[in-house]
Every structure is written in structure tokens, then in C-alpha cells.
Short mmCIF file of C-alpha atoms and ligand atoms in Angstrom, two decimals:
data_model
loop_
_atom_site.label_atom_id
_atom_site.label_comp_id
_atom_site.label_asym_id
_atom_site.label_seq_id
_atom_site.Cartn_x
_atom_site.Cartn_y
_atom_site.Cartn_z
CA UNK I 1 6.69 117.19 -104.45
CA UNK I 2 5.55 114.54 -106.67
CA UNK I 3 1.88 113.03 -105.34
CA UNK I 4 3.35 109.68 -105.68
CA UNK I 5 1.41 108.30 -102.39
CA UNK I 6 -1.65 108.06 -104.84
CA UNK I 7 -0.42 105.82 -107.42
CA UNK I 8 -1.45 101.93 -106.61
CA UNK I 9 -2.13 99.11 -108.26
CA UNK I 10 -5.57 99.40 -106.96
CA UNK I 11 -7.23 101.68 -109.31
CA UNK I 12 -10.42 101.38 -107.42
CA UNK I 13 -9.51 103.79 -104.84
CA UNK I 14 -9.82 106.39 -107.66
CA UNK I 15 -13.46 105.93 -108.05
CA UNK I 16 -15.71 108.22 -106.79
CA UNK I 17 -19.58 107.35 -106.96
CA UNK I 18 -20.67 109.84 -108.73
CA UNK I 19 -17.54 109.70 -111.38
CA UNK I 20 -17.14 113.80 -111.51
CA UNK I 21 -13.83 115.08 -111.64
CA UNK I 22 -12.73 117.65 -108.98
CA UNK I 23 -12.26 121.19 -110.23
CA UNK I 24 -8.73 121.07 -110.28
CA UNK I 25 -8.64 118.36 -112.97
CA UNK I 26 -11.72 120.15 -114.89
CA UNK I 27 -9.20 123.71 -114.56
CA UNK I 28 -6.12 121.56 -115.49
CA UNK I 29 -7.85 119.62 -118.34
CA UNK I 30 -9.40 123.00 -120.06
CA UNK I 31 -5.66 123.93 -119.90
CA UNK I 32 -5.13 121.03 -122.26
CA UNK I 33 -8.04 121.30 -124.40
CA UNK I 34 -6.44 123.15 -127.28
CA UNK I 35 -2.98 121.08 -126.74
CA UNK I 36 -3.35 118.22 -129.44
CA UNK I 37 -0.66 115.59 -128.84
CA UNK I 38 2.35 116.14 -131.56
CA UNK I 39 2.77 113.62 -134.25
CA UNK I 40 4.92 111.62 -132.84
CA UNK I 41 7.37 109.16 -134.89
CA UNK I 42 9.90 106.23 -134.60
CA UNK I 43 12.74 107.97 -134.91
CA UNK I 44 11.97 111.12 -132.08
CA UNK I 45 11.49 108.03 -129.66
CA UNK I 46 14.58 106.38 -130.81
CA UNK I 47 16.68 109.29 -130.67
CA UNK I 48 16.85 109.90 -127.10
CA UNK I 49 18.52 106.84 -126.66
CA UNK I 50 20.61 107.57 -129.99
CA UNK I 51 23.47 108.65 -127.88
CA UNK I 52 22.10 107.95 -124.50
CA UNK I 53 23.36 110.69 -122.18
CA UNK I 54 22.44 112.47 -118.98
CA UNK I 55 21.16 115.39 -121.32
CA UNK I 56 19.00 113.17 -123.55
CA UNK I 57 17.37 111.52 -120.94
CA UNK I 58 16.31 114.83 -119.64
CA UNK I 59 14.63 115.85 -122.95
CA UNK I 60 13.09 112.24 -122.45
CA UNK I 61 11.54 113.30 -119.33
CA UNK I 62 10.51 116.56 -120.51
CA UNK I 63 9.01 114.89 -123.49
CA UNK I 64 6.73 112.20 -121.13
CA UNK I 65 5.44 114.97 -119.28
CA UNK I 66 4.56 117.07 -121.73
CA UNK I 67 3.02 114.45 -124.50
CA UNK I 68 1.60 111.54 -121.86
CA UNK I 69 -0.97 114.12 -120.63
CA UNK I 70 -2.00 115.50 -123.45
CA UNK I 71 -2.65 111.94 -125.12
CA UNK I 72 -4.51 111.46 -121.47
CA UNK I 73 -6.58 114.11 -122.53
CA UNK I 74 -8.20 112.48 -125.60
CA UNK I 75 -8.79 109.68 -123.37
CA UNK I 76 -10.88 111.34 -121.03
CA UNK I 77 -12.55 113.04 -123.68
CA UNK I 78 -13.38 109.93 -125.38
CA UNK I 79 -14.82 108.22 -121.99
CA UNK I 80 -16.63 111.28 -120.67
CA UNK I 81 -18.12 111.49 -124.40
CA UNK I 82 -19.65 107.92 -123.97
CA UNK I 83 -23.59 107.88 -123.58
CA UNK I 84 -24.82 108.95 -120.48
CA UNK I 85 -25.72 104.96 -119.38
CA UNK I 86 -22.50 103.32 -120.46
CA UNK I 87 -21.07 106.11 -118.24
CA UNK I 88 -22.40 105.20 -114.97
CA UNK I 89 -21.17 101.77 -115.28
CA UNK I 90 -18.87 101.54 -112.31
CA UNK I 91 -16.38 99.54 -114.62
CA UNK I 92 -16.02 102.48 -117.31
CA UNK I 93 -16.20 105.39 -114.71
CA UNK I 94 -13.79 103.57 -112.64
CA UNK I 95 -11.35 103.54 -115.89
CA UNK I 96 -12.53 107.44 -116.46
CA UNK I 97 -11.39 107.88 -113.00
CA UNK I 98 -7.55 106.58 -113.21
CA UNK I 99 -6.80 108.39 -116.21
CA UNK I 100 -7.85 111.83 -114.41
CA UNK I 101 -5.97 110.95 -111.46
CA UNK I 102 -3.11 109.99 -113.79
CA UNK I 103 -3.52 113.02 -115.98
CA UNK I 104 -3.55 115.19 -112.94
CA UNK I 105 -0.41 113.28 -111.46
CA UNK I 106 1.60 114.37 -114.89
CA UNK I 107 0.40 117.49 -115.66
CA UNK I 108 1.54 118.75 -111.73
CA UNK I 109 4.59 117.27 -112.39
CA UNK I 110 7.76 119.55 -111.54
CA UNK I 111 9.93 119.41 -114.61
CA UNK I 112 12.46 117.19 -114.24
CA UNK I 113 15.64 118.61 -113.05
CA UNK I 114 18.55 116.19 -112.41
CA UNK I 115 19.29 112.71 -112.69
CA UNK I 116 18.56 112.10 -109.47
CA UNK I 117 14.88 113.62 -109.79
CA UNK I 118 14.57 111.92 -112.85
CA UNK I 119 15.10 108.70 -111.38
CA UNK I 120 12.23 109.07 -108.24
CA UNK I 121 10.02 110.44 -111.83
CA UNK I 122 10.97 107.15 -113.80
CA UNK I 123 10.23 104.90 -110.80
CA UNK I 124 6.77 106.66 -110.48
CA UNK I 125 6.08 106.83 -113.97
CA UNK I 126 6.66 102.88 -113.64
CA UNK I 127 3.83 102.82 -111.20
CA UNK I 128 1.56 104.63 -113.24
CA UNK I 129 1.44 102.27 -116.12
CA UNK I 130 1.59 99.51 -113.98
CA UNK I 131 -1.57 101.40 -112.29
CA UNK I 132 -3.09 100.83 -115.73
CA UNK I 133 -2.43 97.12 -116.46
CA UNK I 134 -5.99 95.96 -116.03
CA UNK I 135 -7.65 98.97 -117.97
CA UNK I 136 -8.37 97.10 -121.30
CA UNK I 137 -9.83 94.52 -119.17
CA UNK I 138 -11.87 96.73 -117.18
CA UNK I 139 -13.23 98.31 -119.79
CA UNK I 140 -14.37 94.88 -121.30
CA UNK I 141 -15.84 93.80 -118.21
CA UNK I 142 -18.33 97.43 -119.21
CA UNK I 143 -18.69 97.16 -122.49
CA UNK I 144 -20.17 93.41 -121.32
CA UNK I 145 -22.75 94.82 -118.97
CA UNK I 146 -23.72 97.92 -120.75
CA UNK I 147 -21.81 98.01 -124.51
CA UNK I 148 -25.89 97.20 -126.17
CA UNK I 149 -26.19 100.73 -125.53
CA UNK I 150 -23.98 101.44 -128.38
CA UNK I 151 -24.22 100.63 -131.83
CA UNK I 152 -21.80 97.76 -132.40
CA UNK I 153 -19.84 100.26 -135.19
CA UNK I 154 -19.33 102.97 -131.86
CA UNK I 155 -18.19 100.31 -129.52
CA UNK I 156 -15.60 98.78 -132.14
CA UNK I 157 -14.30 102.94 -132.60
CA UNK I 158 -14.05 103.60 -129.23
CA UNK I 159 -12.37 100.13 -128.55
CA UNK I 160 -9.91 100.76 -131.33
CA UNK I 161 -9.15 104.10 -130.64
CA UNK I 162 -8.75 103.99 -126.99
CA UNK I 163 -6.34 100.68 -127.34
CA UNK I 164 -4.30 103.00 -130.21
CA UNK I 165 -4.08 105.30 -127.56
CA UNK I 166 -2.95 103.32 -124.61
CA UNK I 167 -0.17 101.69 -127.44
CA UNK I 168 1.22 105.13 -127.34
CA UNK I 169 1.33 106.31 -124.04
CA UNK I 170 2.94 102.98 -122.84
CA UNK I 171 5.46 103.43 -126.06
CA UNK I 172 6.48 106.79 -124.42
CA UNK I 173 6.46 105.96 -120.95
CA UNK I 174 8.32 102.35 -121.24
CA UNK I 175 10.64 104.21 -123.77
CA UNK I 176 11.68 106.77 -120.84
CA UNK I 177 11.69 104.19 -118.12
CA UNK I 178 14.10 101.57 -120.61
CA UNK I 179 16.41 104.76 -121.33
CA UNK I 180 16.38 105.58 -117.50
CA UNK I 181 17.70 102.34 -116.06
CA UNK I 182 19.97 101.82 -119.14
CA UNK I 183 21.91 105.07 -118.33
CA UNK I 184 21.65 103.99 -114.66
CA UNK I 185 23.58 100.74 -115.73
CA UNK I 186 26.42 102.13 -118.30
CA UNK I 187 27.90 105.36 -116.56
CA UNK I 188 29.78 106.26 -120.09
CA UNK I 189 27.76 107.45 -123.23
CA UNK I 190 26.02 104.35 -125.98
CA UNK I 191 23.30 103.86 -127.79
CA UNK I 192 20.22 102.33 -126.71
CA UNK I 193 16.95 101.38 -128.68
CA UNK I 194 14.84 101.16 -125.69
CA UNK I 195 11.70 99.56 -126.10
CA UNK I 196 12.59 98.26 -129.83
CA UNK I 197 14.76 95.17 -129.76
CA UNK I 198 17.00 95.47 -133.17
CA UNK I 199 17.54 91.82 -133.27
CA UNK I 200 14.27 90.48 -132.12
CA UNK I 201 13.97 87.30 -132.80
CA UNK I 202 10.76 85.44 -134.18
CA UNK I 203 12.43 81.90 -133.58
CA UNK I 204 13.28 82.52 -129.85
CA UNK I 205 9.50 84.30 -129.59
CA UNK I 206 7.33 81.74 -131.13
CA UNK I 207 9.26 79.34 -128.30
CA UNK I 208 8.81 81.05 -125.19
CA UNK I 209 5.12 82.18 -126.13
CA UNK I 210 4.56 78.04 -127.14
CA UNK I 211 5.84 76.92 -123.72
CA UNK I 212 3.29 79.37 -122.37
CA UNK I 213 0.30 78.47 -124.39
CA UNK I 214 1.06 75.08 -123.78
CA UNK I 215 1.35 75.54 -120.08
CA UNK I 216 -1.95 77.54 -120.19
CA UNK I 217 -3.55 74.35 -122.79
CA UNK I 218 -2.63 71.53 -120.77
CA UNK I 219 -4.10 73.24 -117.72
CA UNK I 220 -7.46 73.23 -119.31
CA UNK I 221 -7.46 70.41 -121.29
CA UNK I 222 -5.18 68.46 -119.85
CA UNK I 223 -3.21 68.19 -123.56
CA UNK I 224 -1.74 70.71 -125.77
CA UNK I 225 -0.36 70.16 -129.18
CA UNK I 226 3.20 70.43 -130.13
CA UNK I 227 4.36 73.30 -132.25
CA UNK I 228 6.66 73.05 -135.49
CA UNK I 229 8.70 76.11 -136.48
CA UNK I 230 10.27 76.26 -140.01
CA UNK I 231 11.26 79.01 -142.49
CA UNK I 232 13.81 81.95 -141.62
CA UNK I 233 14.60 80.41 -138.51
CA UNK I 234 18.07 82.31 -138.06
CA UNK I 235 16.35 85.42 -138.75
CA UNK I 236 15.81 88.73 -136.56
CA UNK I 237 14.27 92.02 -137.17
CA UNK I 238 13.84 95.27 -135.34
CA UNK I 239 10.39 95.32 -133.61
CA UNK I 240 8.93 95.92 -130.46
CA UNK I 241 9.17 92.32 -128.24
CA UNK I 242 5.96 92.87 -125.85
CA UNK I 243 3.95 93.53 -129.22
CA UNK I 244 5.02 90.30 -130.59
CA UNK I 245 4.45 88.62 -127.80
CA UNK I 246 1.39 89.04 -127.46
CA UNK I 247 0.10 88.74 -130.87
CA UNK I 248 1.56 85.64 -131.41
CA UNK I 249 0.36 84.13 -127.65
CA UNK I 250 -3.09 85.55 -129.08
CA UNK I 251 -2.60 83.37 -132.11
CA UNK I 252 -0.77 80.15 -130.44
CA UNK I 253 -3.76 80.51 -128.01
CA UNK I 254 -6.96 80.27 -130.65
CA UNK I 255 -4.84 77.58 -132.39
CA UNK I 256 -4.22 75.37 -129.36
CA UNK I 257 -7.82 75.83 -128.40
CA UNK I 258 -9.08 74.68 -131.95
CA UNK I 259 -7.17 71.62 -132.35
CA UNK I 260 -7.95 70.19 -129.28
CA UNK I 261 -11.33 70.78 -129.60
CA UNK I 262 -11.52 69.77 -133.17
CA UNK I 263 -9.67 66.84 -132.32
CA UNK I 264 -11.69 65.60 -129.35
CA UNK I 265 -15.15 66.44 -131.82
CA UNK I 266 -13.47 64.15 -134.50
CA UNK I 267 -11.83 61.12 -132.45
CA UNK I 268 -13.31 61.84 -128.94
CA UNK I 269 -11.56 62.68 -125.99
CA UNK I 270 -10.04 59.53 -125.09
CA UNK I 271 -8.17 58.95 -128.46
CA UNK I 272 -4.89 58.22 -128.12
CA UNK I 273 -4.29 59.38 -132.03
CA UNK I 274 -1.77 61.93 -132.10
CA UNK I 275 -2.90 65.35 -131.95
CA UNK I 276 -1.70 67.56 -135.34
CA UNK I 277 1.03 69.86 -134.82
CA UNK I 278 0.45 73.76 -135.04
CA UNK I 279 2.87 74.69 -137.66
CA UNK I 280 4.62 78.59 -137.54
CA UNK I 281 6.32 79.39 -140.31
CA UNK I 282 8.91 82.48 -140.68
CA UNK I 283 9.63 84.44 -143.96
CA UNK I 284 11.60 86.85 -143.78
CA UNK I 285 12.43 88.37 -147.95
CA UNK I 286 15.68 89.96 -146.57
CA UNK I 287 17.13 86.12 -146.08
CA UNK I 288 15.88 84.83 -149.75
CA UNK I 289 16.76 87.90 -151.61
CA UNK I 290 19.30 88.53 -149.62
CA UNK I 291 19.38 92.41 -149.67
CA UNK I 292 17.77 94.88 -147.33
CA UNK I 293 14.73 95.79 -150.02
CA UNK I 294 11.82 94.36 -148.37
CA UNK I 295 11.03 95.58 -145.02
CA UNK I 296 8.34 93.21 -143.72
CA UNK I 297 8.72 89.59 -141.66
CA UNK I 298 5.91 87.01 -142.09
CA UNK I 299 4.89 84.67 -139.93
CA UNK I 300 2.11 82.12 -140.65
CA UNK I 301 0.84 80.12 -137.54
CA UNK I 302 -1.43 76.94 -139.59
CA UNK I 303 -3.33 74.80 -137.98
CA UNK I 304 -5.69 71.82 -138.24
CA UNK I 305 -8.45 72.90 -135.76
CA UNK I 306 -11.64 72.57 -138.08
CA UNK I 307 -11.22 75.94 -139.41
CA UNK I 308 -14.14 79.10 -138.83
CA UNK I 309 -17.17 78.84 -140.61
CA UNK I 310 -18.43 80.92 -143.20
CA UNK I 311 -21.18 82.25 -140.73
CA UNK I 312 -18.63 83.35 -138.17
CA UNK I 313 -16.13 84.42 -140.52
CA UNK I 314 -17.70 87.91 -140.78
CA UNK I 315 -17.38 88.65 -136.29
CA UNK I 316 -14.16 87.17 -135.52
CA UNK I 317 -12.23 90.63 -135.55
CA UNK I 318 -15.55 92.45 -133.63
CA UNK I 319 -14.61 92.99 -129.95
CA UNK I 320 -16.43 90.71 -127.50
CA UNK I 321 -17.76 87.80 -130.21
CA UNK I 322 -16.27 84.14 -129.27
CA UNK I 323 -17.47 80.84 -129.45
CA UNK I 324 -15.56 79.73 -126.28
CA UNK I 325 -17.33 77.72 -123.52
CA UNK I 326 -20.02 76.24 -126.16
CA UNK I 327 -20.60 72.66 -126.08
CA UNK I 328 -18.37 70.84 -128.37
CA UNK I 329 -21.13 69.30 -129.98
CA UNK I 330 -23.13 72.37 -130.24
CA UNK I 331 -23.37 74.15 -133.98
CA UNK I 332 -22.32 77.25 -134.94
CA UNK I 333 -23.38 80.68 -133.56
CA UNK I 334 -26.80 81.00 -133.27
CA UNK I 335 -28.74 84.08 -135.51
CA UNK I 336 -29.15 87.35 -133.54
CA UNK I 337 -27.37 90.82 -133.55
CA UNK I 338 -23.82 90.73 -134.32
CA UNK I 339 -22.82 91.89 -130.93
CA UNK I 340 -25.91 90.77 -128.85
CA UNK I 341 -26.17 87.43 -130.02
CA UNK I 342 -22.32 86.66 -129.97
CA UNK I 343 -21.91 88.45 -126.66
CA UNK I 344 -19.00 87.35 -124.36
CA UNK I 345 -21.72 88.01 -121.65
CA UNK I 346 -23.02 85.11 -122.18
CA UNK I 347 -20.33 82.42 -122.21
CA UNK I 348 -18.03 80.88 -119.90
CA UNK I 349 -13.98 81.48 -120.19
CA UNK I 350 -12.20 78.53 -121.03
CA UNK I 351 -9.48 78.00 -118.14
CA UNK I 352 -11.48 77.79 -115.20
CA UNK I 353 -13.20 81.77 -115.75
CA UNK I 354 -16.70 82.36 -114.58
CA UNK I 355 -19.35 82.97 -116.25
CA UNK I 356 -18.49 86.28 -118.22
CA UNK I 357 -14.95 86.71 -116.46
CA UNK I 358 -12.98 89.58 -117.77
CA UNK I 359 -9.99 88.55 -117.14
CA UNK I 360 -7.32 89.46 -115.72
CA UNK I 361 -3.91 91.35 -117.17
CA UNK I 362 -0.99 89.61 -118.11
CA UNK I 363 2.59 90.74 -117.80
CA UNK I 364 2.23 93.21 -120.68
CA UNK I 365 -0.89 94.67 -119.08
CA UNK I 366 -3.11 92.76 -122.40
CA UNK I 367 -5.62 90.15 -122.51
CA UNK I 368 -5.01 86.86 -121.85
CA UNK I 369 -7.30 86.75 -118.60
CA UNK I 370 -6.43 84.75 -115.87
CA UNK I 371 -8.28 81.14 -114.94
CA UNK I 372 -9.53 81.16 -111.94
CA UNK I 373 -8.98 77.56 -110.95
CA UNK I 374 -5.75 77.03 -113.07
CA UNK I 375 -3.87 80.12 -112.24
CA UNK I 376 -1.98 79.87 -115.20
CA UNK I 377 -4.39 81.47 -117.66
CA UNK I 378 -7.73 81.80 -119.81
CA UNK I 379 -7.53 79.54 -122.93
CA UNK I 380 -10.34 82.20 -124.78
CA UNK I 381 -13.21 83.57 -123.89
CA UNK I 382 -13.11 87.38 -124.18
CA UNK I 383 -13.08 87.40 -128.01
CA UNK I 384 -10.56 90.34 -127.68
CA UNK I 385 -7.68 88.35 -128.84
CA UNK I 386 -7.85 88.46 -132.89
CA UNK I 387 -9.29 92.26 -132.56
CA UNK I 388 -6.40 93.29 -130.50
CA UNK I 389 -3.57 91.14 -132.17
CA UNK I 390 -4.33 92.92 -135.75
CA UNK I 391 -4.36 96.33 -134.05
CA UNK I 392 -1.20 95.69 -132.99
CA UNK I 393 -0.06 94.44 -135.79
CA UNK I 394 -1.46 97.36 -137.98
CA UNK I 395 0.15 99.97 -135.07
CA UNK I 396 3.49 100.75 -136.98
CA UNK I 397 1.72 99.11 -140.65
CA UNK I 398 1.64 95.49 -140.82
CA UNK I 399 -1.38 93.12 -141.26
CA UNK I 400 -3.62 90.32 -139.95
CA UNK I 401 -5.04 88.02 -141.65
CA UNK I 402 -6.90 85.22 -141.18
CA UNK I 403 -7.74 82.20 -143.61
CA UNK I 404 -9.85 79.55 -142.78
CA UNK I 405 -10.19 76.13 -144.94
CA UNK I 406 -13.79 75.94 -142.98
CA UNK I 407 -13.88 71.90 -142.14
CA UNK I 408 -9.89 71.80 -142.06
CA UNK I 409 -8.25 74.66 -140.02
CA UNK I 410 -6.50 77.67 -140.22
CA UNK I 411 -4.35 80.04 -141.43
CA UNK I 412 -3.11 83.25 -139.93
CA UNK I 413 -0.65 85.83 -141.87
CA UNK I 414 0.84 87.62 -140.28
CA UNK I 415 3.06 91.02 -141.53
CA UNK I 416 5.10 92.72 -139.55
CA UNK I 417 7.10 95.90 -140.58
CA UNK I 418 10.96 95.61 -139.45
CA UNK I 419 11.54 98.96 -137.39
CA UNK I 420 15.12 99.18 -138.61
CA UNK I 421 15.06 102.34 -141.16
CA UNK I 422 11.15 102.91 -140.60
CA UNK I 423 12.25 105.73 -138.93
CA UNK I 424 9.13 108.05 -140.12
CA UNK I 425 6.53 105.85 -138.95
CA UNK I 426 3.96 107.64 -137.03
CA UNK I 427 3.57 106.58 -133.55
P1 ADP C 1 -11.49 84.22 -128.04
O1 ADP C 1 -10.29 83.37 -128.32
O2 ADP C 1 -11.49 84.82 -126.68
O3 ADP C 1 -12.77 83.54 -128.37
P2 ADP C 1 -10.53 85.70 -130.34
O4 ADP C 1 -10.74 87.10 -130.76
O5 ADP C 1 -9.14 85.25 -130.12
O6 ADP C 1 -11.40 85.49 -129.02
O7 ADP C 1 -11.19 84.74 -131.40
C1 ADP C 1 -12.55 84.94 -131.75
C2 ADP C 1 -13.15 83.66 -132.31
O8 ADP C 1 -12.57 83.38 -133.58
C3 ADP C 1 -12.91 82.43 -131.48
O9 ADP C 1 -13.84 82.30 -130.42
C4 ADP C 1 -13.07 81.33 -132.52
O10 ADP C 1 -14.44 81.06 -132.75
C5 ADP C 1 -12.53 81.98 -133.80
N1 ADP C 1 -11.14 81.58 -134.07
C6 ADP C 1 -10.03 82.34 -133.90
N2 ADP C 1 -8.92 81.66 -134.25
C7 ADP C 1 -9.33 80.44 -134.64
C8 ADP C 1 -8.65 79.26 -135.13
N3 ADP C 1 -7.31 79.22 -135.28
N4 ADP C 1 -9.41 78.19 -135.46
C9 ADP C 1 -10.75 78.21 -135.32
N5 ADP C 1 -11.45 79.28 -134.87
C10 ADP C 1 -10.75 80.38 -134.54
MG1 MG C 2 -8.41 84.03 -128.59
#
């Protein structure tokens, strides 16, 4: 029988003081030592839905279980490899601790025999990366108390490996689970992309994740600027929604935050001049040229929010540096260490965080942290957000780039490769 009685929301209850794993995960993960996850690519994650049928989503299931713990594996590795100090921080060993218990949950597994069983294994499986949501954040909240421990080089690896990681195993998992209740709604055979949207579209995205921002903008500030999409707007691409979303709430999110405050620094706070607009632009070379031979969709988000200055410029994609909760007035960072000095430790979350708040996860299980007077959401404050965004952005080959016109505002471009036809990217 599955062990699903385990599986919570509240990770906590995996944490044992001492953070040792019991001998049946040490026997199970020496089982998995030598078993290095497969490559794996687009197109073997596409193709079980590529016709979707009772048998496919049985090699589906038989694919999680087999490639979810072995990816698992490397995780624990990784955190048990961490030095000794940064170990015993109940925030890392409590992350340790829900990947063994995970690990050990999929490794026990019974292989999936029937539709039926495969449902009760989907449902759990759900559970399990819903277990998971607040791990990035968790981990944050460590590398905060104890990260000095580690070179700032080691921290940024680990960071950027582990998040790779976690991109894959929810790719895998949310692929099955999208497959699962698809067949469970159509009773005859189709095709289904899963967890890549074919005709995504940037228009529709840059919307939804505006209203959100705002929502989140006016709850701090009390304003928000108004955005202004032009380009492509009728076009759509294949990509992965949740990874747009939240690269371009990451984005909306730093913009918002630096027009307001640029604006209040310039005109005060009780200007009624209007506020300029954050302007997204779309380019997609399939609509100008109109053939199929470019396979990348660009979006620039530009705004007037003062820009980042040339001393900053160099930490904005390091893990942990922000400049949120300094005074307005105040000048730019302050010398010190790169990761010391610039140290979310030691500011305040925008949104109604305390001092040093981690955050919470949003719907995708991501950073966006969650304010504690507002409700609705952190404004900044983690510095995880332009880190993160280009990670995902570079996860099936795109780009992230940021421009500033220090005094005037910003620029981000950003690259995304269409999924349609990218069939041998590596996942
Ligand atoms: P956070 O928003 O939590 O501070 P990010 O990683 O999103 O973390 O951004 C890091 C820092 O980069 C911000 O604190 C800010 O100083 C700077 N930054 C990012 N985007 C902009 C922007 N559009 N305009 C001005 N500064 C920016
Ligand atoms: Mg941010």
C-alpha cells in the first residue's frame, strides 16, 4: 500500500532533530547511488501524451517512479554535502528531511498497475509536490541565517543547481498528473501536451500577471502604475505557462516597485503627476518574417523607475542581494562583501514582511512571498526574483537580460525559446 498518510503540506513533521536519515532510506538511497537520472528531453515528456491512451499513461507512471527518485537522489546528495554548520540549520535539514521522506515514498512505490491505481498514484503524487511548495523558500530562509558559511560562488551553485533540479522533477510529476486527469476527462484516444501550452499566449499573460502585480502594488503603496502592451500582440507560442508566469510577475514586480519609488523620490509622494507607464513589448520574428525560421519570442518589459546603478549592476542576479526596504532617500548599497553586505538578512520585505521574511510560496510553489499585513503579496525583498526568472528562462535556452539607463530606468529582454519543434531540448 502506498504510505500516503505521510504526505502533508506540513513538511515540518518530517524533521527530526538530529536530521539523520533512518536506515531504510540510507539502504534505499545506496540502491540509487550508481542510478544517474537519464537525459531526459522535450519530446520523451511530450510523447506520452502524443496519443494519450490508457497504455501511455502507464509508461508515464512507470517513468515518474523510476526518474523522480533518482533526480531526488542528487538532491539529497547535494544537501547532505553542504558544510557541516549550514547543515544543522533547522531550515536546510528540515528541506533535507522532505526530500528523504519523498524519495522513500517513490522509491517503495508498487508499480503502477491499472488505471484505477494510477489514479490514487497521481492524486498522491499531487500531494507530494504540493508537499514541496515552500522548499525554495525554506531554503532561503537558511541560506539567510547561515549561507556566510559558504563562499558566495558555492551558495549561487548550490542555489542554481538545486532550483534546475526541482524545474525537473515538477516537469515530470505535473506532466503525469496533467496526462492523468486529461485521460480521466476524454474516455476516447487525443493528443495532449500536458504541461506545455502550444498556444500560450504572451498578450493574455502579461494581463493576468499585471492585474496581480498591481493588486500586490497598490496594497503596499497604495498606487501602481498602468501597464502598456504593444508588439506581436496576436501572437502565441508553445511554452510552459507557470514558467512564464512567473518570470514575467518577477519582472512586472521589480518594475512596479521602481517606478513608484522613483517617482515618489522625484515628485514626492503626494504628487498628483501621473505616474509613467511600464511598457511590455512582444516580438515575436515568426509574425514579421512570417515563416517558422526563428524559434524565439521576445518580450521587453521598460520602465522609467530610475534605472540600477553601476555599483549594483554587478549583484542583481546573486541570490539574496536587494535593495528593498531602504529608505527612499538613502544612497546606494553600502561597500562590504558581495553577499554579506547586500544580505536579505538585513532588510525588511516590502508588503508588510518582517524583518528578513522568507516568504511564503505562491501558486506555482516560487517566490513571490507573502505580506504579512496585506495578504496579497511581497512587493521585493528576497532578491531571488531576477536570479530565479533568468534560470528559468535559460531552463529550455532562452535569456535574461537586463539594461539599465542608470538615472532613467530599465530594460529587461527577455528570450524565450518556442517549444513547438524543440523537441531535443534537454530537460
Ligand atoms: P528583490 O526584488 O526581492 O529585491 P530581485 O532579484 O527581483 O530581488 O531584484 C534585485 C534588485 O535588483 C532589486 O532589489 C533592485 O535593486 C534591482 N532591480 C531589479 N529590477 C529593477 C528595475 N526594474 N529597476 C530598478 N532596479 C531593479
Ligand atoms: Mg524582485
Amino acid at each position: 500500500m502506498p504510505k500516503c498518510q505521510t504526505l502533508t503540506n506540513d513538511s515540518t513533521i518530517f524533521w527530526d532533530a538530529l536530521g539523520t536519515a533512518s536506515p531504510e532510506v540510507v539502504a534505499l538511497l545506496a540502491n540509487y547511488l550508481y542510478r544517474s537520472p537519464r537525459p531526459l528531453t522535450l519530446s520523451k515528456l511530450l510523447s506520452f501524451g502524443r496519443p494519450l491512451s490508457p497504455d501511455s499513461i502507464m509508461s508515464s507512471a512507470s517513468y515518474a517512479l523510476s526518474e523522480i527518485p533518482r533526480r531526488l537522489t542528487r538532491r539529497i546528495r547535494a544537501l547532505e554535502s553542504l558544510p557541516f554548520i549550514v547543515g544543522t540549520n533547522p531550515y536546510v535539514t528540515r528541506t533535507l528531511e522532505a526530500h528523504r521522506k519523498s524519495f522513500e515514498w517513490l522509491a517503495t512505490y508498487p508499480a503502477v498497475g491499472s488505471l484505477e491505481e494510477n489514479a490514487e498514484f497521481a492524486t498522491q503524487l499531487e500531494f507530494l509536490v504540493q508537499s514541496h511548495a515552500n522548499d525554495i523558500p525554506t531554503l532561503a530562509k537558511g541560506f539567510q541565517e547561515c549561507g556566510r558559511y559558504m563562499s558566495p560562488g558555492a551558495v549561487s551553485d548550490f542555489l542554481d543547481s538545486t532550483i534546475r533540479n526541482r524545474i525537473a522533477v515538477r516537469l515530470i510529476a505535473e506532466q503525469h498528473i496533467a496526462l492523468t486527469w486529461a485521460l480521466g476527462r476524454s474516455l476516447h484516444y487525443s493528443i495532449h501536451d500536458g504541461v506545455v501550452n502550444m498556444t500560450c499566449s504572451p498578450v493574455e499573460m502579461i494581463k493576468a500577471c499585471s492585474l496581480f502585480v498591481g493588486e500586490m502594488c497598490e496594497a503596499t503603496f497604495g498606487v501602481h502604475p498602468n501597464v502598456v502592451i504593444d508588439g506581436h500582440l496576436d501572437t502565441t507560442f508553445a511554452y510552459v505557462p507557470v514558467h512564464l508566469q512567473y518570470i514575467l510577475t518577477e519582472l512586472l514586480k521589480n518594475a512596479f516597485r521602481a517606478t513608484v519609488e522613483s517617482h515618489w523620490k522625484a515628485f514626492g509622494m503626494s504628487s498628483l503627476r501621473e505616474m509613467p507607464s511600464v511598457i511590455a513589448t512582444i516580438s515575436s520574428p515568426q509574425s514579421t518574417a512570417g515563416s517558422k525560421n526563428s524559434s524565439y519570442l521576445s518580450i521587453r518589459v521598460r520602465d522609467e523607475g530610475g534605472g540600477v546603478s553601476l555599483k549594483n549592476m554587478s549583484h542583481i542576479f546573486s541570490y539574496a542581494f536587494t535593495t528593498a526596504g531602504r529608505n527612499l532617500h538613502q544612497e546606494d548599497e553600502t561597500d562590504g562583501g558581495p553577499y554579506a553586505a547586500q544580505h536579505v538578512g538585513g532588510s525588511a520585505a516590502i508588503g508588510g514582511g518582517t524583518k528578513g521574511e522568507a516568504g511564503e510560496a505562491d501558486l506555482f510553489g516560487e517566490i513571490t512571498g507573502k505580506g504579512i499585513e496585506t495578504g496579497v503579496g511581497t512587493l521585493a525583498g528576497l532578491g531571488y526574483g531576477l536570479p530565479m526568472s533568468r534560470l528559468y528562462a535559460r531552463y529550455f535556452g532562452g535569456s535574461l537580460d537586463l539594461f539599465s539607463l542608470d538615472g532613467w530606468g530599465t530594460d529587461v529582454i527577455l528570450k524565450l525559446r518556442c517549444l513547438e519543434g524543440a523537441d531535443e531540448v534537454e530537460i
